[in-house]
Amino acid sequence: MTSEDNYSDNNVVSKQVHKHDHTPPADQGPVTQVQAIQIAMQELLIEKGLVCAEEIRETVELIDSITPSRGAEVVARAWLDPEFKSRLLHNGTAACLEMGIDLRPTPLVVVENTSLIHNIVVCTLCSCYPRMLLGLPPDWYKSTAYRSRIIIEPRVVLLEFGTNLNPELSIRVHDSTADMRYLVLPQRPNNTENFSVNQLTELVTRDCMIGVTLPKNSVTS
Ligand code: FE
């Protein structure tokens, strides 16, 4: 009897007719030290009545629902509104609150790309990231390779992202912490003078706001 027969006759799923990666789910295997601390903290906070399980679930649901388009809307507004841009660079948290985006209590520092300076964001310690603006960080942002190499050889790493910066540009790499998050304000692409806010928003990608690439006007570039 073949596996196909086995499946159709007995409803037994075999690997031959059930073809995909059979990597065990992430929650199989021993609990890591970080997971144990997280579980202990959660149970303690609930036990003391400081939070309830529903609040934790709602927060997880909110973070899971956030996409980089939220950050892109902030960038597009800064491109269109010089006064908002000034406020954003002065106090990112307060400026985002104007748009109904509450990042408190973590301060947001917005760093502007110019014709002289290119900014990149990293968290060399772990994975600190402006999640309330961009959603969950990509896997490469959390990798040891990115966290170490972007500090040592940023131009080489950017080339691997397909970003070839003008050699005359100075590069600043900003190291996030648990107390401070960074967002890159990219330069507005050329030939976008007549673009609406929605058209500008579409040009701003997650990676532009981390600083590993540049926004492109796909119409003209
Ligand atoms: Fe971190």
PDB file of N, CA and C and ligand atoms in Angstrom, residues 123 126-128, ligand 1:
ATOM      1  N   CYS A 123      19.695  47.888  17.566  1.00  0.00           N
ATOM      2  CA  CYS A 123      19.762  47.672  19.016  1.00  0.00           C
ATOM      3  C   CYS A 123      20.857  46.626  19.208  1.00  0.00           C
ATOM      4  N   CYS A 126      19.762  43.940  22.141  1.00  0.00           N
ATOM      5  CA  CYS A 126      18.707  42.938  21.951  1.00  0.00           C
ATOM      6  C   CYS A 126      17.874  43.288  20.718  1.00  0.00           C
ATOM      7  N   SER A 127      16.648  43.797  20.910  1.00  0.00           N
ATOM      8  CA  SER A 127      15.788  44.029  19.744  1.00  0.00           C
ATOM      9  C   SER A 127      14.911  45.261  19.942  1.00  0.00           C
ATOM     10  N   CYS A 128      15.378  46.271  20.704  1.00  0.00           N
ATOM     11  CA  CYS A 128      14.579  47.472  20.931  1.00  0.00           C
ATOM     12  C   CYS A 128      14.256  48.122  19.586  1.00  0.00           C
TER      13      CYS A 128
HETATM   14 FE    FE B   1      16.968  46.016  22.750  1.00  0.00          FE
END
